[in-house]
GROMACS .gro file of C-alpha atoms in nm:
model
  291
    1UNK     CA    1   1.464  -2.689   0.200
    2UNK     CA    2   1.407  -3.035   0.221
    3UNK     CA    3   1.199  -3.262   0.456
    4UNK     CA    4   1.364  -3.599   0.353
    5UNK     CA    5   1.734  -3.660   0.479
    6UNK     CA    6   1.914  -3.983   0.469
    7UNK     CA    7   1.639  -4.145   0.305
    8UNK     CA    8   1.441  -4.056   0.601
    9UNK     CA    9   1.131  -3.765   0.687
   10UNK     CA   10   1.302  -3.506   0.936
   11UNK     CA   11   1.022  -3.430   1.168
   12UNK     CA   12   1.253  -3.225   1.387
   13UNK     CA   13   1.233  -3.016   1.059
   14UNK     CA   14   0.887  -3.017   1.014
   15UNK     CA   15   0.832  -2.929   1.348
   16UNK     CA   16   0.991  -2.625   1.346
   17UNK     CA   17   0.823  -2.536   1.050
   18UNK     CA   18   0.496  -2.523   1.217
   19UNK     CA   19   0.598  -2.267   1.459
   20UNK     CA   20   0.467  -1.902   1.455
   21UNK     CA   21   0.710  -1.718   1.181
   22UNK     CA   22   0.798  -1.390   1.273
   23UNK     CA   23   0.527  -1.114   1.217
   24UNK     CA   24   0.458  -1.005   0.828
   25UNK     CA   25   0.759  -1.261   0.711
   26UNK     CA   26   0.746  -1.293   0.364
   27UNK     CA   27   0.700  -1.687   0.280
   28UNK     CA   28   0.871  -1.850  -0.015
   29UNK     CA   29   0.572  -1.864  -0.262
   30UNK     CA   30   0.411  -1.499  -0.341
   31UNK     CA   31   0.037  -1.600  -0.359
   32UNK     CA   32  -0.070  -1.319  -0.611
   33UNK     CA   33   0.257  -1.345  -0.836
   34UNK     CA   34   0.345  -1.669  -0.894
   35UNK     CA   35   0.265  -1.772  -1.238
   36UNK     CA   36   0.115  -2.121  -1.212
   37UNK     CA   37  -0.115  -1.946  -0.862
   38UNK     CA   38  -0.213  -1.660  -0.988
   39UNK     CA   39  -0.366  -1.815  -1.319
   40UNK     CA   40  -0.593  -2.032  -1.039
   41UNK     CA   41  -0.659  -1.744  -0.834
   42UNK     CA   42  -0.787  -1.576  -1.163
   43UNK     CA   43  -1.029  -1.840  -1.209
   44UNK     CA   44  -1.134  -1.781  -0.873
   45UNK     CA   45  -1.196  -1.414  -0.941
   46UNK     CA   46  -1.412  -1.443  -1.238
   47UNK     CA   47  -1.610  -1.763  -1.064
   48UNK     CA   48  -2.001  -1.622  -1.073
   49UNK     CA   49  -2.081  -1.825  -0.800
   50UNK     CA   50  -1.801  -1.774  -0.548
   51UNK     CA   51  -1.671  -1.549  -0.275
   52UNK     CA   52  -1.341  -1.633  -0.267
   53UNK     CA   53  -1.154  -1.440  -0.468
   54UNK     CA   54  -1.387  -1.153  -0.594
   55UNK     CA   55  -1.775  -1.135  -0.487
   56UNK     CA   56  -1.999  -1.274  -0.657
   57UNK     CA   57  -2.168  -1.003  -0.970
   58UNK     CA   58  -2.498  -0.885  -0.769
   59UNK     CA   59  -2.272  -0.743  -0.502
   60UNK     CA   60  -1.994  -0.605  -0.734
   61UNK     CA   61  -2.292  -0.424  -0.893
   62UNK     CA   62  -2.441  -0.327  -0.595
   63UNK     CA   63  -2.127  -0.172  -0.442
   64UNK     CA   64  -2.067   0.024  -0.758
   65UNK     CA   65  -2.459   0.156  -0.784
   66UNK     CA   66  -2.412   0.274  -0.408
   67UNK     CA   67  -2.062   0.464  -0.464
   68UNK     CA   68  -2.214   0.615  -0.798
   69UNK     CA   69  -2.501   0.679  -0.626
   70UNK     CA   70  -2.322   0.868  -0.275
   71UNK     CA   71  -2.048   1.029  -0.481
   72UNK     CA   72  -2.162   1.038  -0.841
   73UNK     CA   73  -1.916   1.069  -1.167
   74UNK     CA   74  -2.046   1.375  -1.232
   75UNK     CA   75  -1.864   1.544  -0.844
   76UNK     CA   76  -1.574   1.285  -0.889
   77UNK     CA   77  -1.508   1.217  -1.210
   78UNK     CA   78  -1.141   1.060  -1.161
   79UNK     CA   79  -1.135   0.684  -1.028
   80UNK     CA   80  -0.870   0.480  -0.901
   81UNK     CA   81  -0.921   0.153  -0.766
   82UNK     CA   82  -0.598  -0.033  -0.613
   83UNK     CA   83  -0.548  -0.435  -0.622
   84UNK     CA   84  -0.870  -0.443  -0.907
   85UNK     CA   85  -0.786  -0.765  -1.019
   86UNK     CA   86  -0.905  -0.827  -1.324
   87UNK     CA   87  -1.132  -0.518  -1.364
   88UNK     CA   88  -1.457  -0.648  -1.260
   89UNK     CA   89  -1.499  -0.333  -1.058
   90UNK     CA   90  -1.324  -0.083  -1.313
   91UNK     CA   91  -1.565  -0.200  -1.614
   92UNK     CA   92  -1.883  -0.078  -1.410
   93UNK     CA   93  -1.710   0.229  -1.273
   94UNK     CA   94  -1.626   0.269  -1.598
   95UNK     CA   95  -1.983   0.203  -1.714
   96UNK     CA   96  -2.156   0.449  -1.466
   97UNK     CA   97  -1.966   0.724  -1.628
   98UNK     CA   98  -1.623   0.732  -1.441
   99UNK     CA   99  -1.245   0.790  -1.613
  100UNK     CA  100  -1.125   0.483  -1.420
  101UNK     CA  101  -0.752   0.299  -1.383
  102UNK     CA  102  -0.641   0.035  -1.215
  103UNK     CA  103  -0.327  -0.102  -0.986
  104UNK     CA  104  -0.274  -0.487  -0.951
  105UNK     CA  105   0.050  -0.665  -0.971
  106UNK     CA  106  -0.053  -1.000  -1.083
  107UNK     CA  107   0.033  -1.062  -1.445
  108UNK     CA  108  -0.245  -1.284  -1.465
  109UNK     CA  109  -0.534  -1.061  -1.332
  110UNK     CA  110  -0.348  -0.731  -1.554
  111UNK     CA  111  -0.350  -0.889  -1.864
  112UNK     CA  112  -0.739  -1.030  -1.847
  113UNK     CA  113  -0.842  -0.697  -1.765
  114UNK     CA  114  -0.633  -0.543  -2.037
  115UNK     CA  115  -0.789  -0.757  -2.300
  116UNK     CA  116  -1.100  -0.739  -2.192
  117UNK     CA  117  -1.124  -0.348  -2.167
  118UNK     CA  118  -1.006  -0.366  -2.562
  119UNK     CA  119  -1.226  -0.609  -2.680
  120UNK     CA  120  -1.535  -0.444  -2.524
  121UNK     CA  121  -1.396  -0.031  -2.586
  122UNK     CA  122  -1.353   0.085  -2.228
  123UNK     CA  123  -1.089   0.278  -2.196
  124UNK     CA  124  -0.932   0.187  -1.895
  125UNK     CA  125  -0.598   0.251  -1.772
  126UNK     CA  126  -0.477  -0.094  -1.581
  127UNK     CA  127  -0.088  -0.086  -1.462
  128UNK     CA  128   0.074  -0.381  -1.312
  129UNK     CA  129   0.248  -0.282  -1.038
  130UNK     CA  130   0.289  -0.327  -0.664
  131UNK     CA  131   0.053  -0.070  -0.531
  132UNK     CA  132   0.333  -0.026  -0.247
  133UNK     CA  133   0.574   0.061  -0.495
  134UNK     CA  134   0.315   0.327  -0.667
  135UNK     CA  135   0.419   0.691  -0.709
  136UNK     CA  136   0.128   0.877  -0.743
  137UNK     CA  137   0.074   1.262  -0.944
  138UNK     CA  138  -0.045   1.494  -0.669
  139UNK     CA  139  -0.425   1.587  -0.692
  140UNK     CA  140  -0.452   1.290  -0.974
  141UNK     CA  141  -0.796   1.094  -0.824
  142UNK     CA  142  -1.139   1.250  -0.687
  143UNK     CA  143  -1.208   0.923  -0.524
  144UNK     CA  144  -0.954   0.585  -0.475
  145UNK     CA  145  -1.130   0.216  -0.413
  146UNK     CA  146  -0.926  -0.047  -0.241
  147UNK     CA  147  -1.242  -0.329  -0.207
  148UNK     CA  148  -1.244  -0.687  -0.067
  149UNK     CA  149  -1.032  -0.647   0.244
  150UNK     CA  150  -0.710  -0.541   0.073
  151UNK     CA  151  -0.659  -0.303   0.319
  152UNK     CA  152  -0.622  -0.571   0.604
  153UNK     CA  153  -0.352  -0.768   0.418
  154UNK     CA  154  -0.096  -0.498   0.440
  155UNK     CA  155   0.148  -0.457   0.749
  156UNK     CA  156   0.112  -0.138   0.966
  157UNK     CA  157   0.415   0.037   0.814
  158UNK     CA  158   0.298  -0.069   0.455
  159UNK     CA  159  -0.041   0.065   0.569
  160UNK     CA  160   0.082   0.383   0.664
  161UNK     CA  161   0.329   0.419   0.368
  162UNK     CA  162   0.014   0.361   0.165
  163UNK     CA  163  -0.194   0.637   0.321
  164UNK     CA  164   0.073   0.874   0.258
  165UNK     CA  165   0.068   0.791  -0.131
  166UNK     CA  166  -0.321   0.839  -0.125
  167UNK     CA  167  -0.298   1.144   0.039
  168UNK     CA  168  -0.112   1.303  -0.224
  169UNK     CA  169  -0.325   1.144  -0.507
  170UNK     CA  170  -0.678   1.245  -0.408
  171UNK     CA  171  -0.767   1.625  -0.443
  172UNK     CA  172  -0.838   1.828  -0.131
  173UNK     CA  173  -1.199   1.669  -0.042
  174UNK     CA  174  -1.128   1.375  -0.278
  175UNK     CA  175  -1.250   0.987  -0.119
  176UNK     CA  176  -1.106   0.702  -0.035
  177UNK     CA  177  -1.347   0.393   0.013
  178UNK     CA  178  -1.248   0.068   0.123
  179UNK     CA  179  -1.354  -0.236   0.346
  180UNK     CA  180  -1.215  -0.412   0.616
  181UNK     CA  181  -1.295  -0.702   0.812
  182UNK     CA  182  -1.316  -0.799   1.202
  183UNK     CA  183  -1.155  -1.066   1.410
  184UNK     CA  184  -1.545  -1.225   1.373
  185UNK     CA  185  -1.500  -1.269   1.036
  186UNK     CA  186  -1.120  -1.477   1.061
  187UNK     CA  187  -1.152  -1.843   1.154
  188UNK     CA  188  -1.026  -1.951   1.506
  189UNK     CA  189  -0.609  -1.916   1.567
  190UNK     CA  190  -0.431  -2.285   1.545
  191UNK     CA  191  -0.646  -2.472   1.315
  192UNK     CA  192  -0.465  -2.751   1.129
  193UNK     CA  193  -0.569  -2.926   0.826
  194UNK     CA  194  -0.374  -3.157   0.522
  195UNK     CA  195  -0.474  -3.276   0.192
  196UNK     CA  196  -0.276  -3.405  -0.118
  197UNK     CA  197  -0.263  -3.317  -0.462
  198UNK     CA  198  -0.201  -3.591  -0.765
  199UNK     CA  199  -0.171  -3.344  -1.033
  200UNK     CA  200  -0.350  -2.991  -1.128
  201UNK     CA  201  -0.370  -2.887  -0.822
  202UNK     CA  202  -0.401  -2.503  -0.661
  203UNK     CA  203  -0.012  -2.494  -0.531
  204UNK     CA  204   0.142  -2.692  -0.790
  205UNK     CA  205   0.045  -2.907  -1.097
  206UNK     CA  206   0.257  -3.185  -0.993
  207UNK     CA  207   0.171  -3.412  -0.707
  208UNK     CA  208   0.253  -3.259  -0.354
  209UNK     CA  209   0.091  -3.271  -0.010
  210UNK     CA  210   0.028  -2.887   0.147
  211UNK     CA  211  -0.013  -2.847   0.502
  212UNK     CA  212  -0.267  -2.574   0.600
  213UNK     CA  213  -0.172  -2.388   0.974
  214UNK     CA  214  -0.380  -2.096   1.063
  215UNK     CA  215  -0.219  -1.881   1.370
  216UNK     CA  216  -0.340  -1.570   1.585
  217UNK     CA  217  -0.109  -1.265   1.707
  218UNK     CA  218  -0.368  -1.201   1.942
  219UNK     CA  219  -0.206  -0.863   2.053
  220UNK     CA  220  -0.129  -0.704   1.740
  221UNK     CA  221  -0.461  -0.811   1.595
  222UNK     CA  222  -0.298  -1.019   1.369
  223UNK     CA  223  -0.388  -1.388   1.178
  224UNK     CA  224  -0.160  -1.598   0.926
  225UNK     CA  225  -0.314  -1.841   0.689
  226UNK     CA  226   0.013  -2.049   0.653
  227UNK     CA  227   0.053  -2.352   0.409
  228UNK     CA  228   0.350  -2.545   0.354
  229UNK     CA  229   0.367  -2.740  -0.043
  230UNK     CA  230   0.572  -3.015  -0.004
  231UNK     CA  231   0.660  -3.206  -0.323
  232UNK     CA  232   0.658  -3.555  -0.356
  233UNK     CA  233   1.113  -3.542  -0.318
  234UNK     CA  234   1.100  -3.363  -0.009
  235UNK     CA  235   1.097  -3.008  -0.115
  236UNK     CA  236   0.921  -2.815   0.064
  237UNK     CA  237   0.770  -2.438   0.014
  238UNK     CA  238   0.591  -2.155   0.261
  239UNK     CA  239   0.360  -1.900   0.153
  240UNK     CA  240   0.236  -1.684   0.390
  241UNK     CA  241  -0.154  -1.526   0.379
  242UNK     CA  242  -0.135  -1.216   0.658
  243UNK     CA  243  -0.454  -1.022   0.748
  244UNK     CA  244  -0.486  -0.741   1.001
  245UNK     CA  245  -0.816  -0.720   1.155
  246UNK     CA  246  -0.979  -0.371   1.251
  247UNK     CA  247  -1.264  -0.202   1.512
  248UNK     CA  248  -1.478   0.052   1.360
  249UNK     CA  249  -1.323   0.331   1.593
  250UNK     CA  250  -0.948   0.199   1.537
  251UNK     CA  251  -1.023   0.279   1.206
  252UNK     CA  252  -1.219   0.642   1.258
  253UNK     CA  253  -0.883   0.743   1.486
  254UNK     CA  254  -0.630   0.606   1.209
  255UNK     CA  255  -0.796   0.833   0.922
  256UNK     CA  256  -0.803   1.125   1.134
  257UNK     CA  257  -0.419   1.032   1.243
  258UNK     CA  258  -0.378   1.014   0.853
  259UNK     CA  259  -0.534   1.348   0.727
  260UNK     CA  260  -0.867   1.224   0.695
  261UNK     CA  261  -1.221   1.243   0.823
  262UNK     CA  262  -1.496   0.994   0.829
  263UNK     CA  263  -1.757   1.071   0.563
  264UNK     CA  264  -1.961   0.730   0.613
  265UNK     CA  265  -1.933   0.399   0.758
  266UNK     CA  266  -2.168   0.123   0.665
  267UNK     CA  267  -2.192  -0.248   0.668
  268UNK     CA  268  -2.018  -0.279   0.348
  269UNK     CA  269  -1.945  -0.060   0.081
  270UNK     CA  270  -2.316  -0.131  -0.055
  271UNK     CA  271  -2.437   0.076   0.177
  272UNK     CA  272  -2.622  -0.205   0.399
  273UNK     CA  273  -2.639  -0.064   0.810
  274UNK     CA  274  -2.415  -0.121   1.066
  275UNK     CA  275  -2.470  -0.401   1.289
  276UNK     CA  276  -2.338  -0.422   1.642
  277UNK     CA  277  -2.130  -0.743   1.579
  278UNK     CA  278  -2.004  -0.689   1.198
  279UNK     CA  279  -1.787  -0.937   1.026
  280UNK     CA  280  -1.698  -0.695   0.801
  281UNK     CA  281  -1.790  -0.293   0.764
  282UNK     CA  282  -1.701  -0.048   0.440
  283UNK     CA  283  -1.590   0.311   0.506
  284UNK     CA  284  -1.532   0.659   0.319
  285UNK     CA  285  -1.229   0.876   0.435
  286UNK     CA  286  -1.275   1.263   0.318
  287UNK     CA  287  -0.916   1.382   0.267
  288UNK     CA  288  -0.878   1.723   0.497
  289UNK     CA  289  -0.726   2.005   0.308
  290UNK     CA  290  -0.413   1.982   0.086
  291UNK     CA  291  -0.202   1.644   0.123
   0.00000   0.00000   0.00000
């Protein structure tokens, strides 16, 4: 669509834009697949010194020393770890003595870890696909790893459709670990920002102006991270950012809804403790007999 008609800016338009889109819309950008984003966000990712995209190495290695550590290659030989990126998880699993693969469906993220895993001899499995779309071999994985709040991006039926998939992966008494945040770690509902681009910028490498609108579904526990790219003719683009935000005991009654039981909740999946107002908390989910 375009914001410019008759020579003029339709704010009536733009107005309506800003509203509250309809729960788990799909915008018109996908943030993780589109080729000129993704190759961004993968700069992000391997950034030593930044939290946006992946943490930063000492906590990537401390996670994977605590899993190794609690549930050790030797019990659970067979790793899976959904939305890796590009590997920076997989190649110390792979390290500490697990057979490892990996699920991510940008290109961008795929193909580093691809090259990287042959230029160093790990052999690690990476596929890109949706890890919605996945069809997994029963009794394939002792233990699954979905890290870095991937969890709380999905929708509730996506969720769910997930689980089931997971179930039948993991072996009776196989593990899946994963992290989620709380509504303490999301920034406050309505929050409104601009800022313009000349060229080489994260949206688009031609000038354009994105507008940044942040919005809370207070009842379904629910934030968007909207942006709207507008190009310098008018044209203007959506992509939406969703995250679901989870309680510790939501989350213990889900797994057990799911087929699971609690094995451990911490702080994060490094093992640190609990604390009574968490931004964020990592868990371990025993599967409960056959899938």
């Amino acid at each position: 669509m375009n914001l410019i008609s008759n020579g003029r800016l339709d704010l009536n338009l733009l107005h309506r834009l800003e509203q509250k889109p309809p729960l788990f819309s799909e915008g018109d950008i996908v943030f993780w697949t589109d080729p000129y984003i993704s190759a961004h966000v993968l700069e992000a990712h391997l950034d030593p010194d930044s939290d946006d995209a992946s943490r930063r190495p000492e906590s990537i290695d401390g996670t994977v020393a605590f899993i190794a550590g609690r549930y050790s290659p030797g019990e659970y030989p067979r790793l899976l770890d959904l939305g890796c990126g590009p590997g920076l998880y997989c190649e110390r699993f792979f390290d500490a003595g697990y057979e490892v693969s990996g699920i991510d469906f940008s290109a961008a993220s795929i193909d580093f870890a691809r090259d990287q895993a042959h230029d160093t001899g790990r052999t690690i499995e990476y596929r890109k696909l949706d890890y919605r779309d996945w069809e997994p071999d029963n009794d394939a994985c002792d233990l699954i790893t979905m890290i870095f709040g991937d969890f709380c991006v999905l929708s509730p039926a996506d969720r769910d459709g997930l689980l089931g998939k997971i179930r039948r992966a993991l072996r009776p008494g196989g593990l899946f670990l994963f992290d989620c945040f709380t509504e303490l770690y999301l920034p406050g509902p309505d929050e409104r920002a601009w800022y313009t681009m000349l060229y080489d910028g994260f949206w688009r490498g031609e000038e354009n102006l994105v507008l940044e609108i942040k919005h809370r579904y207070q009842e379904e526990r629910v934030h968007l991270n909207r942006y709207l790219i507008i190009s310098a003719d008018g044209e203007v683009q959506s992509s939406h950012i969703w995250h679901r935000w989870y309680e510790r005991a939501e989350l213990r009654s889900l797994m057990q809804d799911a087929g699971f039981e609690v094995d451990g909740m911490w702080g994060d999946l490094s093992g640190a403790p609990l604390r009574p107002s968490p931004e964020w908390f990592g868990l371990a989910a025993r599967l409960v007999g056959n899938p």
